[in-house]
XYZ file of C-alpha atoms in Angstrom:
781
model
C 81.644 71.247 96.953
C 84.186 73.949 96.386
C 87.707 73.165 95.195
C 90.909 75.113 94.520
C 91.005 73.523 91.188
C 88.059 75.151 89.238
C 88.509 72.857 86.243
C 87.755 69.896 88.523
C 84.683 71.440 90.107
C 81.598 69.411 89.256
C 78.754 71.350 87.574
C 75.786 72.351 89.686
C 72.314 71.185 88.884
C 71.637 74.552 87.166
C 74.964 74.353 85.171
C 74.103 70.811 84.145
C 70.633 71.736 82.983
C 71.493 75.000 81.251
C 74.961 74.342 79.785
C 75.144 70.553 79.327
C 71.762 68.905 78.742
C 70.316 69.828 75.311
C 66.809 71.132 74.871
C 66.563 72.144 71.178
C 63.892 70.773 68.946
C 64.610 67.534 67.174
C 67.994 67.231 68.954
C 67.402 63.749 70.389
C 65.834 62.469 67.212
C 68.556 63.663 64.950
C 71.318 62.476 67.245
C 70.007 58.996 68.275
C 67.452 57.717 65.717
C 69.964 57.209 62.917
C 72.362 55.588 65.392
C 69.930 53.080 66.755
C 68.427 52.404 63.323
C 71.977 51.605 62.077
C 72.651 49.309 65.068
C 69.394 47.364 64.249
C 70.220 47.226 60.570
C 73.995 46.596 60.795
C 75.101 45.675 64.365
C 78.830 45.798 64.982
C 81.360 46.781 67.670
C 82.382 49.757 65.655
C 78.773 50.830 65.213
C 78.258 50.602 68.902
C 81.331 52.848 69.637
C 80.206 55.176 66.909
C 76.801 55.512 68.628
C 78.704 56.381 71.853
C 80.821 58.937 70.009
C 77.807 60.631 68.437
C 76.056 60.835 71.778
C 79.209 62.199 73.467
C 79.931 64.733 70.722
C 76.339 65.928 70.872
C 76.459 66.181 74.664
C 79.447 68.505 74.251
C 77.595 70.694 71.774
C 75.609 72.671 74.343
C 78.450 73.693 76.679
C 80.504 74.634 73.513
C 77.676 76.760 72.302
C 77.407 78.434 75.698
C 81.057 78.984 75.911
C 81.070 80.558 72.387
C 78.101 82.822 73.042
C 78.840 83.837 76.692
C 82.556 83.615 77.522
C 81.926 85.256 80.859
C 79.407 82.565 81.897
C 81.635 79.798 80.548
C 84.476 81.056 82.700
C 82.589 80.146 85.845
C 84.323 77.137 87.524
C 81.291 74.873 87.343
C 80.725 75.714 83.731
C 84.294 75.001 82.912
C 84.112 71.693 84.663
C 80.978 70.797 82.646
C 82.665 71.656 79.435
C 85.876 69.692 80.213
C 83.707 66.652 81.233
C 81.721 66.614 77.956
C 84.776 67.247 75.740
C 86.664 64.433 77.516
C 83.755 61.974 76.921
C 83.372 62.858 73.234
C 87.178 62.601 72.605
C 87.457 59.238 74.310
C 84.437 57.783 72.451
C 85.798 59.120 69.128
C 89.217 57.743 69.811
C 87.667 54.341 70.498
C 85.993 54.316 67.132
C 89.241 55.064 65.355
C 91.033 52.198 67.205
C 88.289 49.572 66.759
C 87.016 50.355 63.315
C 90.252 50.877 61.481
C 90.291 52.821 58.242
C 87.606 51.012 56.152
C 84.862 53.334 57.373
C 86.506 56.637 56.579
C 84.977 57.140 53.075
C 81.534 56.918 54.523
C 82.193 58.911 57.629
C 83.750 61.916 55.897
C 80.280 63.239 54.661
C 78.940 62.837 58.152
C 81.957 64.629 59.625
C 81.692 67.467 57.084
C 77.942 67.769 57.761
C 78.524 67.810 61.491
C 81.252 70.457 61.249
C 78.969 72.648 59.255
C 76.141 72.037 61.652
C 78.274 73.004 64.675
C 79.648 76.172 62.837
C 76.112 77.427 61.860
C 74.768 76.520 65.371
C 77.482 78.388 67.167
C 77.057 81.411 64.946
C 73.503 81.778 66.453
C 70.557 83.828 65.316
C 69.691 83.969 61.666
C 71.385 80.634 60.825
C 69.015 78.142 62.363
C 67.827 76.853 58.992
C 71.317 76.173 57.678
C 72.308 74.544 60.911
C 69.292 72.194 60.771
C 69.882 71.204 57.130
C 73.544 70.531 57.778
C 72.789 68.518 60.872
C 70.136 66.476 59.042
C 72.708 65.641 56.308
C 75.230 64.614 58.850
C 72.897 62.344 60.854
C 71.259 60.921 57.708
C 74.719 59.637 56.605
C 75.446 57.795 59.938
C 73.517 54.699 59.062
C 75.482 54.375 55.859
C 78.621 54.519 57.945
C 77.324 51.773 60.133
C 76.352 49.657 57.080
C 79.923 49.899 55.834
C 81.177 48.850 59.219
C 78.962 45.701 58.896
C 80.264 44.998 55.412
C 77.010 45.896 53.670
C 77.015 46.837 49.957
C 77.282 50.454 48.819
C 73.680 50.294 47.578
C 72.536 49.235 50.953
C 74.448 52.081 52.666
C 73.007 54.688 50.258
C 69.505 53.202 50.762
C 69.846 53.630 54.521
C 71.067 57.177 54.164
C 68.077 58.022 51.848
C 65.640 56.508 54.244
C 67.074 58.465 57.163
C 67.001 61.621 55.060
C 63.293 60.922 54.550
C 63.074 60.653 58.354
C 65.005 63.812 59.173
C 64.411 66.365 56.326
C 60.642 66.547 56.659
C 61.098 67.585 60.336
C 63.483 70.321 59.407
C 61.493 71.648 56.451
C 58.268 71.475 58.354
C 59.652 73.470 61.220
C 61.255 76.038 58.815
C 57.881 76.339 56.967
C 56.045 76.857 60.280
C 58.521 79.605 61.263
C 58.010 81.414 58.026
C 54.228 80.914 58.294
C 54.060 81.999 61.918
C 55.851 85.217 61.119
C 53.600 85.986 58.151
C 50.426 84.633 59.647
C 50.030 81.811 57.165
C 51.600 78.543 58.224
C 52.844 76.342 55.432
C 54.527 73.008 55.251
C 53.624 71.173 52.023
C 57.228 71.039 50.837
C 58.067 68.731 53.708
C 55.917 65.918 52.299
C 57.428 66.286 48.802
C 60.957 66.110 50.207
C 60.114 62.933 52.104
C 58.692 61.306 48.924
C 61.760 62.212 46.889
C 64.193 60.978 49.419
C 62.136 57.659 49.864
C 61.992 57.282 46.201
C 65.680 57.178 46.030
C 65.845 54.805 48.917
C 63.211 52.535 47.220
C 65.070 52.252 43.991
C 68.428 51.470 45.627
C 67.063 49.146 48.374
C 65.141 47.055 45.752
C 68.453 46.257 44.071
C 70.000 45.299 47.359
C 69.100 42.736 49.901
C 66.232 44.562 51.729
C 63.375 45.195 49.192
C 60.793 45.712 51.985
C 62.720 48.493 53.841
C 61.747 51.410 51.621
C 57.963 50.585 51.298
C 57.536 50.170 55.004
C 59.505 53.331 55.769
C 57.455 55.148 53.055
C 54.095 54.452 54.753
C 55.365 55.342 58.262
C 57.065 58.534 57.135
C 54.156 59.694 55.103
C 51.963 59.202 58.172
C 54.418 61.096 60.413
C 54.746 63.983 58.024
C 51.030 64.492 57.733
C 50.630 64.348 61.450
C 53.447 66.922 61.815
C 51.764 69.350 59.331
C 48.374 69.035 60.990
C 50.028 69.497 64.447
C 51.814 72.633 63.338
C 48.675 74.172 61.831
C 46.764 73.638 64.992
C 49.267 73.138 67.833
C 48.203 70.511 70.366
C 49.631 70.294 73.797
C 53.277 69.664 73.953
C 52.795 66.366 75.839
C 50.337 65.145 73.167
C 52.632 65.965 70.307
C 55.636 64.408 72.100
C 53.718 61.170 72.602
C 52.734 61.056 68.905
C 56.294 61.577 67.919
C 57.543 58.887 70.332
C 55.075 56.345 68.917
C 55.845 57.120 65.317
C 59.618 56.996 66.035
C 59.220 53.523 67.605
C 57.102 52.276 64.799
C 59.514 53.609 62.204
C 62.659 52.070 63.645
C 60.851 48.883 64.567
C 59.120 48.499 61.293
C 62.118 49.205 59.190
C 64.194 46.846 61.283
C 61.615 44.140 60.992
C 61.386 44.584 57.181
C 65.158 44.305 57.051
C 65.360 41.096 59.017
C 62.373 39.189 57.624
C 62.280 40.566 54.043
C 64.381 37.791 52.398
C 62.207 35.117 53.936
C 59.093 36.328 52.067
C 60.993 35.905 48.809
C 61.948 32.462 49.616
C 65.584 33.301 49.988
C 67.423 31.147 52.584
C 68.968 33.461 55.102
C 70.173 33.593 58.654
C 67.633 36.252 59.253
C 64.700 33.917 58.706
C 61.763 34.655 61.070
C 61.926 32.412 64.117
C 60.924 33.266 67.685
C 64.451 32.464 68.808
C 66.045 34.835 66.229
C 63.391 37.529 66.904
C 63.989 37.742 70.631
C 67.264 39.709 70.615
C 65.690 42.107 68.071
C 62.537 42.590 70.224
C 64.760 43.462 73.182
C 66.740 45.911 71.138
C 63.534 47.405 69.812
C 62.218 47.919 73.346
C 65.450 49.757 74.304
C 65.079 51.906 71.185
C 61.467 52.632 72.140
C 62.582 53.987 75.484
C 65.162 56.189 73.911
C 62.794 57.483 71.275
C 60.093 58.229 73.893
C 62.449 60.822 75.434
C 63.356 62.000 71.970
C 59.696 62.349 70.995
C 58.806 64.341 74.034
C 61.667 66.865 73.507
C 61.094 67.054 69.769
C 57.340 67.463 70.215
C 57.629 70.048 72.970
C 60.066 72.116 70.923
C 57.877 71.815 67.821
C 54.892 73.145 69.816
C 57.009 76.006 71.037
C 58.041 76.774 67.425
C 54.456 76.802 66.301
C 53.172 79.053 69.084
C 56.194 81.325 69.432
C 57.301 82.031 65.908
C 60.620 80.266 66.370
C 61.724 82.242 69.402
C 62.611 80.306 72.514
C 60.328 80.617 75.539
C 61.641 82.217 78.696
C 61.843 78.889 80.410
C 64.469 77.878 77.840
C 66.698 80.965 78.394
C 69.486 81.405 80.944
C 68.398 83.526 83.837
C 70.182 86.722 85.072
C 69.445 89.173 87.731
C 69.751 92.756 86.386
C 72.481 94.935 87.824
C 70.937 98.336 88.746
C 73.092 101.383 89.483
C 72.349 104.821 90.914
C 73.430 107.870 88.897
C 75.955 108.773 87.611
C 77.057 105.068 87.496
C 76.223 102.742 84.652
C 76.117 98.826 84.798
C 78.955 97.101 82.865
C 78.441 96.280 79.143
C 76.770 93.094 78.271
C 79.303 90.525 76.756
C 76.988 87.583 76.140
C 76.008 86.875 72.515
C 72.669 85.207 73.241
C 69.279 86.392 74.733
C 68.559 85.724 78.391
C 65.720 86.020 80.855
C 66.578 89.124 82.898
C 64.871 89.647 86.236
C 64.582 93.317 87.233
C 63.647 94.180 90.829
C 62.877 97.910 91.185
C 61.589 99.404 94.389
C 59.606 102.679 94.736
C 60.541 104.750 97.710
C 59.284 108.162 98.827
C 62.232 109.824 100.584
C 63.237 113.320 101.734
C 66.432 114.329 99.906
C 68.574 117.450 99.488
C 67.445 119.651 96.546
C 69.845 122.512 97.230
C 71.810 123.929 100.128
C 69.346 124.312 102.988
C 66.478 122.976 100.803
C 64.861 119.575 101.098
C 62.155 117.946 99.081
C 60.056 114.808 99.407
C 61.039 112.935 96.288
C 59.202 109.883 94.901
C 61.858 107.597 93.521
C 62.607 104.476 91.543
C 65.292 102.728 93.663
C 65.845 105.647 96.106
C 67.704 108.024 93.688
C 66.726 110.720 91.262
C 66.896 109.711 88.450
C 65.907 106.159 89.138
C 68.236 103.156 88.741
C 69.849 102.636 85.323
C 68.670 99.396 83.734
C 70.883 97.692 81.162
C 69.669 94.750 79.011
C 70.266 93.236 75.506
C 68.216 93.260 72.352
C 66.087 90.113 72.375
C 66.168 89.598 76.218
C 63.045 88.476 77.921
C 62.487 90.887 80.840
C 60.651 89.717 84.005
C 59.926 93.049 85.753
C 59.038 93.314 89.427
C 57.870 96.718 90.725
C 57.798 96.907 94.541
C 56.137 99.898 96.261
C 57.640 100.240 99.807
C 55.172 100.036 102.677
C 56.097 103.610 103.785
C 54.904 105.074 100.593
C 51.760 107.274 100.837
C 50.356 106.804 97.175
C 50.262 104.063 94.563
C 52.724 104.149 91.599
C 53.421 102.391 88.394
C 56.044 102.381 85.558
C 55.836 103.203 81.863
C 58.991 102.049 80.044
C 59.426 103.502 76.577
C 61.411 100.369 75.694
C 58.240 98.222 76.010
C 56.362 97.360 72.864
C 52.706 97.355 73.990
C 49.972 99.698 75.232
C 50.955 101.723 78.220
C 54.589 100.535 78.216
C 53.796 98.369 81.248
C 51.902 100.985 83.111
C 48.550 99.131 83.137
C 50.303 95.994 84.437
C 52.253 97.685 87.162
C 49.867 99.809 89.219
C 51.137 99.003 92.697
C 49.670 100.186 96.010
C 51.989 100.877 99.012
C 53.257 97.608 100.513
C 52.545 95.609 97.356
C 54.380 94.271 94.354
C 53.439 93.864 90.667
C 55.024 91.692 88.001
C 54.858 91.804 84.251
C 57.113 90.743 81.372
C 58.134 91.804 77.927
C 60.729 91.155 75.260
C 63.183 93.939 74.445
C 62.584 94.029 70.808
C 64.124 97.362 69.878
C 67.577 98.489 70.760
C 68.096 102.028 72.076
C 68.271 104.294 75.143
C 64.800 104.826 76.540
C 63.170 106.892 79.291
C 60.994 105.230 81.864
C 58.752 107.133 84.279
C 55.659 106.807 86.505
C 52.381 107.127 84.721
C 49.987 107.291 87.730
C 47.607 110.259 87.709
C 48.447 113.069 87.994
C 51.304 112.055 85.770
C 53.197 115.436 85.710
C 53.281 115.455 89.508
C 54.739 111.952 89.757
C 57.452 112.792 87.153
C 58.256 116.152 88.694
C 58.701 114.484 92.026
C 61.583 112.469 90.654
C 59.920 109.323 89.084
C 61.977 108.878 85.843
C 65.051 107.007 84.667
C 66.802 105.369 81.758
C 66.836 101.839 80.349
C 69.460 100.868 77.760
C 68.605 98.043 75.395
C 72.006 97.209 73.883
C 72.035 96.061 70.265
C 72.962 92.439 69.715
C 76.482 93.318 68.569
C 76.871 95.908 71.407
C 77.973 99.534 71.187
C 81.575 100.557 70.327
C 83.674 100.138 73.452
C 84.702 103.333 75.518
C 86.804 103.840 78.571
C 84.080 105.446 80.855
C 80.344 105.673 80.842
C 78.247 108.061 82.849
C 74.498 108.437 83.496
C 72.949 111.955 83.634
C 69.291 113.085 83.501
C 67.731 116.466 83.562
C 64.432 117.254 85.342
C 62.402 120.064 86.756
C 61.322 120.579 90.384
C 58.236 122.766 91.030
C 58.513 124.016 94.634
C 56.147 126.174 96.439
C 58.986 128.383 97.675
C 61.332 130.498 95.413
C 64.588 129.084 94.216
C 66.890 128.827 97.286
C 64.222 129.380 99.894
C 65.239 127.146 102.890
C 63.238 124.344 104.442
C 61.262 121.444 103.271
C 59.636 122.419 100.023
C 56.366 120.977 98.589
C 55.120 120.508 95.070
C 53.305 123.514 93.518
C 50.734 122.385 90.847
C 50.126 125.814 89.502
C 53.757 126.374 88.667
C 53.724 122.961 87.033
C 50.827 123.891 84.955
C 52.426 127.204 83.910
C 55.836 125.454 83.385
C 57.595 127.749 85.661
C 60.101 125.428 87.591
C 62.163 127.114 90.313
C 64.711 124.353 89.802
C 65.996 122.672 86.645
C 68.633 120.163 87.772
C 70.931 117.361 86.718
C 70.584 114.079 88.658
C 67.954 115.349 91.104
C 69.626 118.301 92.916
C 71.606 121.475 92.573
C 75.297 120.603 92.740
C 74.777 116.833 92.201
C 77.759 116.837 89.790
C 80.173 119.417 91.209
C 83.010 119.459 93.658
C 83.616 116.097 95.158
C 80.649 114.731 93.199
C 81.958 115.737 89.765
C 82.512 113.078 87.154
C 86.176 111.842 86.927
C 88.208 110.903 83.888
C 91.710 110.995 82.448
C 93.319 112.495 79.366
C 92.981 110.060 76.554
C 89.800 108.486 77.778
C 86.957 107.947 75.453
C 83.778 109.004 77.388
C 80.188 108.031 76.782
C 77.358 109.886 78.501
C 73.819 108.524 78.540
C 71.760 111.626 78.791
C 68.012 111.859 79.270
C 65.289 114.392 80.123
C 62.717 113.197 82.597
C 60.723 116.478 82.335
C 57.871 116.626 82.697
C 57.857 119.785 80.516
C 61.279 121.374 79.551
C 63.429 120.406 76.584
C 67.178 120.434 77.067
C 70.052 121.857 74.897
C 72.692 119.588 76.208
C 76.255 120.915 75.885
C 79.691 120.170 77.420
C 81.648 123.424 77.653
C 85.085 122.790 76.154
C 84.329 119.639 74.292
C 82.834 118.558 70.998
C 80.749 115.399 70.699
C 82.678 113.079 68.400
C 79.531 110.923 67.947
C 75.915 111.660 68.740
C 73.170 108.971 68.805
C 70.216 111.205 68.246
C 66.930 110.656 70.122
C 68.254 107.580 71.908
C 68.812 105.416 68.783
C 71.834 103.084 68.363
C 73.039 104.324 64.975
C 75.515 107.152 64.901
C 73.485 110.041 63.574
C 75.973 112.913 63.546
C 79.582 113.667 64.322
C 81.401 116.752 65.651
C 78.385 118.186 67.412
C 78.527 121.213 69.728
C 75.018 121.099 71.355
C 72.233 118.507 70.939
C 68.558 118.975 71.644
C 66.879 116.317 73.885
C 63.078 116.607 74.256
C 61.233 115.870 77.478
C 60.793 112.121 77.736
C 63.720 111.690 75.290
C 67.406 110.818 75.414
C 70.673 110.764 73.535
C 74.098 109.069 73.658
C 77.145 111.173 73.176
C 80.758 109.959 72.753
C 83.872 112.134 72.905
C 87.557 111.728 73.605
C 89.441 113.864 76.199
C 92.465 115.623 74.897
C 93.530 117.944 77.728
C 93.088 118.082 81.538
C 90.857 120.496 83.270
C 87.198 120.976 84.331
C 84.573 120.535 81.682
C 81.091 121.989 82.478
C 77.943 120.097 81.614
C 75.016 122.455 81.035
C 71.542 122.969 79.512
C 72.578 125.679 77.081
C 69.365 127.568 77.902
C 71.736 129.063 80.316
C 69.449 130.653 82.868
C 68.521 127.034 83.787
C 72.207 126.191 84.169
C 73.432 129.192 86.222
C 70.280 130.220 87.939
C 68.281 127.012 88.398
C 70.809 124.226 88.779
C 71.232 122.404 85.421
C 75.052 122.280 85.737
C 77.586 119.548 86.279
C 81.289 118.961 86.013
C 83.620 116.450 84.396
C 87.051 116.752 85.959
C 89.906 115.390 83.808
C 93.330 114.641 85.143
C 96.524 113.946 83.109
C 99.386 115.649 81.353
C 98.950 119.176 79.724
C 98.921 119.338 75.895
C 99.789 122.978 75.010
C 99.344 122.261 71.371
C 95.675 121.563 71.860
C 95.017 124.135 74.612
C 97.172 126.331 76.887
C 94.537 128.066 79.017
C 93.764 128.055 82.713
C 91.300 126.374 85.100
C 87.702 127.349 85.069
C 87.071 130.757 86.502
C 84.821 131.462 89.453
C 83.409 134.520 87.692
C 82.089 132.233 85.002
C 80.315 129.484 86.898
C 79.564 131.385 90.146
C 78.647 129.306 93.211
C 79.242 126.097 91.381
C 82.988 126.817 91.316
C 85.299 125.208 93.706
C 85.142 128.295 95.974
C 81.320 128.228 96.026
C 81.317 124.399 96.676
C 83.807 124.882 99.609
C 81.614 127.740 100.989
C 78.436 125.577 100.869
C 80.315 122.764 102.447
C 81.694 124.925 105.267
C 78.237 126.417 105.826
C 76.711 122.961 106.207
C 79.460 122.042 108.667
C 78.819 125.213 110.765
C 75.082 124.576 110.840
C 75.728 121.044 111.948
C 78.177 122.145 114.605
C 75.582 124.695 115.872
C 72.882 122.091 116.231
C 75.342 119.790 117.919
C 76.378 122.504 120.356
C 72.770 123.326 121.218
C 71.913 119.693 121.662
C 74.921 119.224 123.947
C 74.220 122.332 126.027
C 70.698 122.398 127.449
C 71.271 125.952 128.693
C 71.758 127.241 125.065
C 68.633 125.325 123.913
C 66.639 126.748 126.920
C 67.825 130.309 126.054
C 66.600 129.886 122.473
C 63.244 128.748 123.697
C 63.048 131.599 126.258
C 63.696 134.115 123.425
C 60.904 132.549 121.389
C 58.529 132.666 124.363
C 59.150 136.362 125.003
C 58.509 137.141 121.328
C 55.340 135.071 121.481
C 54.170 136.875 124.605
C 54.272 140.179 122.742
C 52.177 138.582 119.873
C 49.668 137.173 122.404
C 49.178 140.528 124.190
C 48.600 142.274 120.878
C 46.032 139.888 119.296
C 44.943 137.070 121.580
C 44.468 138.122 125.201
C 41.110 139.878 124.625
C 39.381 136.538 124.121
C 41.575 134.091 126.011
C 42.450 136.417 128.898
C 45.886 137.280 130.078
C 45.925 134.341 132.364
C 44.821 131.883 129.582
C 41.501 130.988 131.283
C 39.282 132.230 128.547
C 35.662 133.178 129.149
C 33.496 130.301 130.579
C 30.995 129.029 127.972
C 32.281 131.426 125.337
C 36.076 131.234 124.672
C 37.776 128.038 125.657
C 40.847 128.095 128.019
C 44.441 127.762 126.810
C 45.736 126.985 130.303
C 46.134 123.139 130.751
C 44.006 122.648 127.587
C 43.686 118.986 126.604
C 42.496 120.230 123.186
C 45.613 122.209 122.514
C 47.925 119.517 123.838
C 46.425 116.743 121.708
C 47.529 117.938 118.303
C 50.246 120.428 117.553
C 49.665 120.686 113.876
C 45.874 121.222 114.473
C 46.808 124.120 116.754
C 48.962 125.577 114.014
C 46.232 125.185 111.482
C 43.649 126.941 113.686
C 45.844 130.002 114.025
C 46.382 130.108 110.253
C 42.883 129.195 109.065
C 40.702 129.998 111.965
C 38.049 127.760 113.546
C 34.256 127.584 113.819
C 31.816 125.082 115.192
C 31.353 123.074 118.321
C 34.437 121.755 120.268
C 35.094 120.215 123.716
C 37.950 121.439 125.869
C 38.678 119.951 129.295
C 35.188 118.198 129.201
C 33.218 121.414 128.422
C 31.487 122.284 125.204
C 32.196 125.488 123.276
C 30.710 126.778 119.994
C 32.180 130.153 118.693
C 34.292 131.507 115.839
C 38.008 132.232 115.785
C 39.104 134.224 112.736
C 42.351 133.369 110.870
C 45.421 135.455 112.098
C 47.546 137.309 109.525
C 50.851 136.214 111.189
C 54.143 135.324 109.619
C 55.531 131.805 110.107
C 57.812 133.031 112.823
C 55.010 134.910 114.626
C 52.765 131.722 114.640
C 55.703 129.660 115.950
C 56.455 132.120 118.626
C 52.943 132.708 119.956
C 52.161 129.014 120.102
C 55.450 128.323 121.839
C 54.512 130.926 124.422
C 50.967 129.463 124.837
C 52.314 125.877 125.167
C 54.885 126.765 127.825
C 52.844 129.253 130.029
C 50.182 128.873 132.818
C 51.327 125.445 133.778
C 51.531 124.172 130.186
C 54.508 122.055 129.122
C 53.549 121.015 125.532
C 56.857 121.543 123.830
C 57.747 124.126 121.106
C 56.776 125.033 117.611
C 59.305 125.992 114.919
C 58.834 128.164 111.752
C 59.539 124.986 109.726
C 56.597 123.286 111.364
C 54.377 126.290 110.425
C 55.561 126.441 106.878
C 54.876 122.751 106.423
C 51.260 122.957 107.824
C 50.681 126.145 105.766
C 51.655 124.378 102.487
C 49.654 121.290 103.348
C 46.555 123.316 104.087
C 46.571 125.075 100.660
């Protein structure tokens, strides 16, 4: 239910599970076992409230940790509500302890408070401090039974004995887990130190408890803890199922608490010491009921502890994806970049990327069938954090003609994900990986023929931010360079197709930024202000050409060479970026004007398209630069005048097409002109076989007049004129078997003669354009 008071909004199920309810290994055991053991050994009202306080404080630990590591997520209304709820419960329980218990328990509680504070500090600090957090937490929780003993007026020796016994319960778990982590990372699991620590702690407990009033406590605890430690070591060497290990932990926990409590209560009777704790059925009944309740609590504790221990043994201490918060990746088209990542912890990031084959503008009057990741060239920018678990979904749109996959250079593993993501049209593939290494990485299609897929636009960038992030800047931009190998020359109008021979010879008619000539000029230029600190994520998709990236009029203050995350060089004029590589450049803008981005192999910039603009507004600074705006003579058609001319040309072409469409008479005149041209071509080369009336020669040359064969497939008719035809065919129900040689016509002549044939002798089959002929000619090569 929504509310105008976000602090009062109740947490959702997901918020409760991810931000409130703890799921770390040993959490329940370390929180509740010393509490329930202390209540059995030294029941009191203060002890009961202390148990509630510990539970409440521990419940608040998870939202505190989330708020510390991910302020943005903690700012959500439901998360704030969960945090407030837990903190209020912990504060109320702690206040109750202070009111009821008085001041007599403070000397014993101070060590627990100190250990708890250290545990919370190390825990909030996150990665690399897990061992210190576990040791501090164990010390704090092991001290709690001593606090409870003082609340019940037990002797100091008894309190210390209880603390030593609980240390023997907690420390082996911690040291065993740490040993398993070190062993799992080195390939040699160890854990013998855990058993030694248990024996030392229990030895202290044995000596002190023997002098107190519970001589049987330490021996019973010693046997149970030794058995538990051995089972833990065996389990970590050969991890069983999580459910099995959890059940073992639960049983051992119940036996431990129950056994020690039994020894505490009945021990004096076996020495012949009169005591109110003498064993009778009546006196045992309350204890049995409490032990049953303890067993239920420890069952849940054992399951969580066992499950997490199993995860630790299998996964070298890293949490599984199921234990991570889930995010949906923000994907952006160039030149835009997703916002920086502010969280301080890893997450499970779901990436949904769709492959689309789309016709897009390559240059003025030139189109190309691009194969894209996300509908843009380059593909969508992906931003994740070091340590994130990435669940990657590659979806190939049903309209695609060929299968595709993706090779992400950020993936550590054979193929970079290519083998796991081969996806046919209309299908989806899923694979996952951990972003182990920070950096700016290229991704591309790796389906054969790989150069063709890349040259058709299938490349992009994925940024794996380091754990501590990159230095903040004011503006970030995404720019990639790539080549396009067209069958036509640079600037030749119409729909162009891929030329494999030019690709093999590495002779691209186009070398462009962000997929097309002029993608970053005029109204599409990058925008910034004087004083801004700018960062450009620059990559080269290739597939062949290396870039000499330069911004005319600027010096790169910092360059992160080869896509790394360490500043490699400062005050750089031009940086080399290989095909399939990347770089990050930072610079501060001092004066307004237009800054030109180029590949400093300048024929590519001024003749093939590798040119963009960064337009900077703001106050002049004559002390830095007093010059004028960029000159048209320098940048040619990419200047404002050239851009305006291209824009006006496109407007006029559109207006012409609109006028023709709105005026059938004009459209008809255009077709009539084409028919008359085609008639001259027909009378020159075709009428000898097909006759002037289009009837052909019976049994020899098929008719063109009212021909069902001609009407059925316009592209086939074009191909016959271009390539010729031989072999049997059927026209209007009659068989023909002869040879028609290919005709040496231009595209316009083929279009004209076919338009004439398709609109004469009673035919009404439409018209053919030179664009149609060019397309069929290229497809027939």
